[in-house]
Amino acid sequence: MKDEKQFYMVREDLLSESMQKALEAKSMLERGKLKTVAEAAEHVGLSRSAFYKYKDGIFPFHTMVKEKIITLSIHLEDRSGALSGLLTVAASMGCNVLTIHQTIPLQGRAHVTLTIETNAIQGSIKEFLATINRMEVVEHVEVIGTGA
């Protein structure tokens, strides 16, 4: 007998009606739409025993993904070592660079789109962005996308 749990990804339409209702009830409770399990179960038409049967074993896909990914739009001065300095800051704060796209510098500025994984970040994303903003070569930084 295994102690380790096995997980499977299953399309929603293949889940039993009770499982779908348990997910809906969990969502209502998490968002504060309803206060008690009894209210949530009754609202979705599920018995409390069925809710308790599934509540700890079924999760929306996005809650199972651990990585946090953000995409940044950054305007850098066209200076030797500017991109290298930016990447050094990202690495020193524990970010893993996933993609880099840099345009050809025009009028002394290059646009960089940087996608990073932040699950091992030291500090907060807010602190990371503030550190980048303080860099002399950075003219502008903005978060243009986030993902799990």
PDB file of C-alpha atoms in Angstrom:
ATOM      1  CA  MET A   1       0.000   0.000   0.000  1.00  0.00           C
ATOM      2  CA  LYS A   2       1.364   3.401  -1.009  1.00  0.00           C
ATOM      3  CA  ASP A   3       1.520   6.367   1.370  1.00  0.00           C
ATOM      4  CA  GLU A   4       2.086   8.716  -1.552  1.00  0.00           C
ATOM      5  CA  LYS A   5      -1.065  10.120  -3.148  1.00  0.00           C
ATOM      6  CA  GLN A   6      -1.528   9.862  -6.897  1.00  0.00           C
ATOM      7  CA  PHE A   7      -2.975  12.833  -8.800  1.00  0.00           C
ATOM      8  CA  TYR A   8      -4.698  12.896 -12.161  1.00  0.00           C
ATOM      9  CA  MET A   9      -5.801  15.727 -14.373  1.00  0.00           C
ATOM     10  CA  VAL A  10      -9.364  15.168 -15.542  1.00  0.00           C
ATOM     11  CA  ARG A  11     -11.530  17.329 -17.788  1.00  0.00           C
ATOM     12  CA  GLU A  12     -14.413  18.934 -15.874  1.00  0.00           C
ATOM     13  CA  ASP A  13     -17.148  17.345 -17.994  1.00  0.00           C
ATOM     14  CA  LEU A  14     -15.858  13.893 -16.976  1.00  0.00           C
ATOM     15  CA  LEU A  15     -16.279  14.567 -13.260  1.00  0.00           C
ATOM     16  CA  SER A  16     -19.345  13.199 -11.530  1.00  0.00           C
ATOM     17  CA  GLU A  17     -22.125  15.667 -10.773  1.00  0.00           C
ATOM     18  CA  SER A  18     -21.353  15.349  -7.044  1.00  0.00           C
ATOM     19  CA  MET A  19     -17.701  16.251  -7.608  1.00  0.00           C
ATOM     20  CA  GLN A  20     -18.664  19.302  -9.672  1.00  0.00           C
ATOM     21  CA  LYS A  21     -21.109  20.406  -6.981  1.00  0.00           C
ATOM     22  CA  ALA A  22     -18.464  19.931  -4.278  1.00  0.00           C
ATOM     23  CA  LEU A  23     -16.094  22.191  -6.239  1.00  0.00           C
ATOM     24  CA  GLU A  24     -18.817  24.809  -6.603  1.00  0.00           C
ATOM     25  CA  ALA A  25     -19.622  24.660  -2.884  1.00  0.00           C
ATOM     26  CA  LYS A  26     -15.913  24.953  -1.957  1.00  0.00           C
ATOM     27  CA  SER A  27     -15.589  27.983  -4.210  1.00  0.00           C
ATOM     28  CA  MET A  28     -18.587  29.693  -2.601  1.00  0.00           C
ATOM     29  CA  LEU A  29     -17.169  29.090   0.867  1.00  0.00           C
ATOM     30  CA  GLU A  30     -13.675  30.312  -0.094  1.00  0.00           C
ATOM     31  CA  ARG A  31     -15.063  33.512  -1.644  1.00  0.00           C
ATOM     32  CA  GLY A  32     -17.275  34.155   1.388  1.00  0.00           C
ATOM     33  CA  LYS A  33     -20.509  33.931  -0.601  1.00  0.00           C
ATOM     34  CA  LEU A  34     -21.859  31.454   1.949  1.00  0.00           C
ATOM     35  CA  LYS A  35     -20.769  30.970   5.554  1.00  0.00           C
ATOM     36  CA  THR A  36     -21.372  27.308   6.396  1.00  0.00           C
ATOM     37  CA  VAL A  37     -20.920  23.940   4.741  1.00  0.00           C
ATOM     38  CA  ALA A  38     -24.629  23.246   5.275  1.00  0.00           C
ATOM     39  CA  GLU A  39     -25.569  26.437   3.370  1.00  0.00           C
ATOM     40  CA  ALA A  40     -23.142  25.712   0.531  1.00  0.00           C
ATOM     41  CA  ALA A  41     -24.196  22.080   0.178  1.00  0.00           C
ATOM     42  CA  GLU A  42     -27.877  23.016   0.170  1.00  0.00           C
ATOM     43  CA  HIS A  43     -27.284  25.838  -2.332  1.00  0.00           C
ATOM     44  CA  VAL A  44     -25.661  23.501  -4.884  1.00  0.00           C
ATOM     45  CA  GLY A  45     -27.982  20.575  -4.182  1.00  0.00           C
ATOM     46  CA  LEU A  46     -25.451  18.287  -2.530  1.00  0.00           C
ATOM     47  CA  SER A  47     -25.582  16.372   0.738  1.00  0.00           C
ATOM     48  CA  ARG A  48     -23.131  17.422   3.431  1.00  0.00           C
ATOM     49  CA  SER A  49     -21.721  13.893   3.542  1.00  0.00           C
ATOM     50  CA  ALA A  50     -20.958  14.026  -0.205  1.00  0.00           C
ATOM     51  CA  PHE A  51     -19.334  17.455   0.248  1.00  0.00           C
ATOM     52  CA  TYR A  52     -17.087  16.096   3.017  1.00  0.00           C
ATOM     53  CA  LYS A  53     -16.298  13.026   0.927  1.00  0.00           C
ATOM     54  CA  TYR A  54     -14.872  15.140  -1.928  1.00  0.00           C
ATOM     55  CA  LYS A  55     -13.765  18.434  -0.358  1.00  0.00           C
ATOM     56  CA  ASP A  56     -10.203  17.382   0.467  1.00  0.00           C
ATOM     57  CA  GLY A  57      -9.633  15.362  -2.666  1.00  0.00           C
ATOM     58  CA  ILE A  58     -10.721  17.576  -5.550  1.00  0.00           C
ATOM     59  CA  PHE A  59      -9.167  20.898  -6.503  1.00  0.00           C
ATOM     60  CA  PRO A  60      -9.294  23.330  -9.401  1.00  0.00           C
ATOM     61  CA  PHE A  61      -6.186  22.905 -11.566  1.00  0.00           C
ATOM     62  CA  HIS A  62      -4.835  26.392 -10.843  1.00  0.00           C
ATOM     63  CA  THR A  63      -4.585  25.647  -7.105  1.00  0.00           C
ATOM     64  CA  MET A  64      -2.262  22.714  -7.738  1.00  0.00           C
ATOM     65  CA  VAL A  65       0.296  24.726  -9.696  1.00  0.00           C
ATOM     66  CA  LYS A  66       3.052  26.010  -7.422  1.00  0.00           C
ATOM     67  CA  GLU A  67       5.099  28.240  -9.721  1.00  0.00           C
ATOM     68  CA  LYS A  68       4.404  31.929  -9.934  1.00  0.00           C
ATOM     69  CA  ILE A  69       5.318  33.550 -13.208  1.00  0.00           C
ATOM     70  CA  ILE A  70       5.336  37.241 -14.063  1.00  0.00           C
ATOM     71  CA  THR A  71       6.113  39.040 -17.291  1.00  0.00           C
ATOM     72  CA  LEU A  72       7.687  42.478 -17.124  1.00  0.00           C
ATOM     73  CA  SER A  73       7.963  45.248 -19.686  1.00  0.00           C
ATOM     74  CA  ILE A  74      11.167  47.198 -19.060  1.00  0.00           C
ATOM     75  CA  HIS A  75      12.695  50.200 -20.824  1.00  0.00           C
ATOM     76  CA  LEU A  76      16.469  50.141 -20.459  1.00  0.00           C
ATOM     77  CA  GLU A  77      19.007  52.754 -21.399  1.00  0.00           C
ATOM     78  CA  ASP A  78      21.232  51.605 -24.241  1.00  0.00           C
ATOM     79  CA  ARG A  79      24.376  51.103 -22.174  1.00  0.00           C
ATOM     80  CA  SER A  80      26.902  48.316 -22.066  1.00  0.00           C
ATOM     81  CA  GLY A  81      26.002  45.862 -19.311  1.00  0.00           C
ATOM     82  CA  ALA A  82      22.442  47.167 -18.744  1.00  0.00           C
ATOM     83  CA  LEU A  83      20.745  43.864 -19.510  1.00  0.00           C
ATOM     84  CA  SER A  84      23.424  41.923 -17.653  1.00  0.00           C
ATOM     85  CA  GLY A  85      22.865  44.085 -14.562  1.00  0.00           C
ATOM     86  CA  LEU A  86      19.113  43.528 -14.754  1.00  0.00           C
ATOM     87  CA  LEU A  87      19.577  39.761 -14.975  1.00  0.00           C
ATOM     88  CA  THR A  88      22.054  39.842 -12.086  1.00  0.00           C
ATOM     89  CA  VAL A  89      19.475  41.579  -9.884  1.00  0.00           C
ATOM     90  CA  ALA A  90      16.832  38.999 -10.850  1.00  0.00           C
ATOM     91  CA  ALA A  91      19.182  36.109 -10.059  1.00  0.00           C
ATOM     92  CA  SER A  92      20.396  37.632  -6.793  1.00  0.00           C
ATOM     93  CA  MET A  93      16.799  37.886  -5.558  1.00  0.00           C
ATOM     94  CA  GLY A  94      16.090  34.223  -6.393  1.00  0.00           C
ATOM     95  CA  CYS A  95      14.150  34.691  -9.631  1.00  0.00           C
ATOM     96  CA  ASN A  96      14.532  32.207 -12.467  1.00  0.00           C
ATOM     97  CA  VAL A  97      14.539  33.854 -15.903  1.00  0.00           C
ATOM     98  CA  LEU A  98      12.321  31.934 -18.320  1.00  0.00           C
ATOM     99  CA  THR A  99      12.377  34.196 -21.398  1.00  0.00           C
ATOM    100  CA  ILE A 100      14.074  37.387 -22.523  1.00  0.00           C
ATOM    101  CA  HIS A 101      13.169  39.470 -25.544  1.00  0.00           C
ATOM    102  CA  GLN A 102      15.088  42.666 -26.262  1.00  0.00           C
ATOM    103  CA  THR A 103      14.393  45.026 -29.131  1.00  0.00           C
ATOM    104  CA  ILE A 104      17.073  46.808 -31.090  1.00  0.00           C
ATOM    105  CA  PRO A 105      17.889  50.009 -29.192  1.00  0.00           C
ATOM    106  CA  LEU A 106      16.308  53.112 -30.694  1.00  0.00           C
ATOM    107  CA  GLN A 107      16.906  56.657 -29.463  1.00  0.00           C
ATOM    108  CA  GLY A 108      19.121  55.397 -26.660  1.00  0.00           C
ATOM    109  CA  ARG A 109      16.577  52.987 -25.217  1.00  0.00           C
ATOM    110  CA  ALA A 110      15.800  49.277 -25.611  1.00  0.00           C
ATOM    111  CA  HIS A 111      12.582  47.545 -24.688  1.00  0.00           C
ATOM    112  CA  VAL A 112      12.962  44.269 -22.780  1.00  0.00           C
ATOM    113  CA  THR A 113      10.207  41.775 -22.091  1.00  0.00           C
ATOM    114  CA  LEU A 114      11.306  39.511 -19.272  1.00  0.00           C
ATOM    115  CA  THR A 115       9.367  36.496 -17.986  1.00  0.00           C
ATOM    116  CA  ILE A 116      10.493  35.169 -14.631  1.00  0.00           C
ATOM    117  CA  GLU A 117       9.508  32.449 -12.194  1.00  0.00           C
ATOM    118  CA  THR A 118       9.212  33.890  -8.684  1.00  0.00           C
ATOM    119  CA  ASN A 119       8.458  30.885  -6.468  1.00  0.00           C
ATOM    120  CA  ALA A 120      11.927  31.154  -4.837  1.00  0.00           C
ATOM    121  CA  ILE A 121      12.023  34.953  -4.661  1.00  0.00           C
ATOM    122  CA  GLN A 122      13.764  36.447  -1.640  1.00  0.00           C
ATOM    123  CA  GLY A 123      11.416  39.172  -0.472  1.00  0.00           C
ATOM    124  CA  SER A 124       8.243  40.209  -2.239  1.00  0.00           C
ATOM    125  CA  ILE A 125       7.526  40.926  -5.871  1.00  0.00           C
ATOM    126  CA  LYS A 126       6.901  44.534  -4.832  1.00  0.00           C
ATOM    127  CA  GLU A 127      10.447  44.702  -3.396  1.00  0.00           C
ATOM    128  CA  PHE A 128      11.840  43.098  -6.548  1.00  0.00           C
ATOM    129  CA  LEU A 129      10.109  45.701  -8.742  1.00  0.00           C
ATOM    130  CA  ALA A 130      11.322  48.532  -6.498  1.00  0.00           C
ATOM    131  CA  THR A 131      14.903  47.230  -6.745  1.00  0.00           C
ATOM    132  CA  ILE A 132      14.685  47.151 -10.538  1.00  0.00           C
ATOM    133  CA  ASN A 133      13.162  50.639 -10.622  1.00  0.00           C
ATOM    134  CA  ARG A 134      16.082  51.997  -8.591  1.00  0.00           C
ATOM    135  CA  MET A 135      18.605  50.772 -11.176  1.00  0.00           C
ATOM    136  CA  GLU A 136      20.215  53.697 -13.001  1.00  0.00           C
ATOM    137  CA  VAL A 137      19.740  52.059 -16.414  1.00  0.00           C
ATOM    138  CA  VAL A 138      16.013  51.342 -15.918  1.00  0.00           C
ATOM    139  CA  GLU A 139      13.690  54.053 -17.191  1.00  0.00           C
ATOM    140  CA  HIS A 140      10.409  52.213 -16.707  1.00  0.00           C
ATOM    141  CA  VAL A 141       9.222  48.813 -15.463  1.00  0.00           C
ATOM    142  CA  GLU A 142       5.701  47.439 -15.495  1.00  0.00           C
ATOM    143  CA  VAL A 143       4.087  44.066 -14.840  1.00  0.00           C
ATOM    144  CA  ILE A 144       2.237  43.102 -18.013  1.00  0.00           C
ATOM    145  CA  GLY A 145       1.212  39.573 -17.101  1.00  0.00           C
ATOM    146  CA  THR A 146       1.041  37.092 -14.279  1.00  0.00           C
ATOM    147  CA  GLY A 147       0.386  33.404 -14.142  1.00  0.00           C
ATOM    148  CA  ALA A 148       0.496  30.480 -11.856  1.00  0.00           C
TER     149      ALA A 148
END
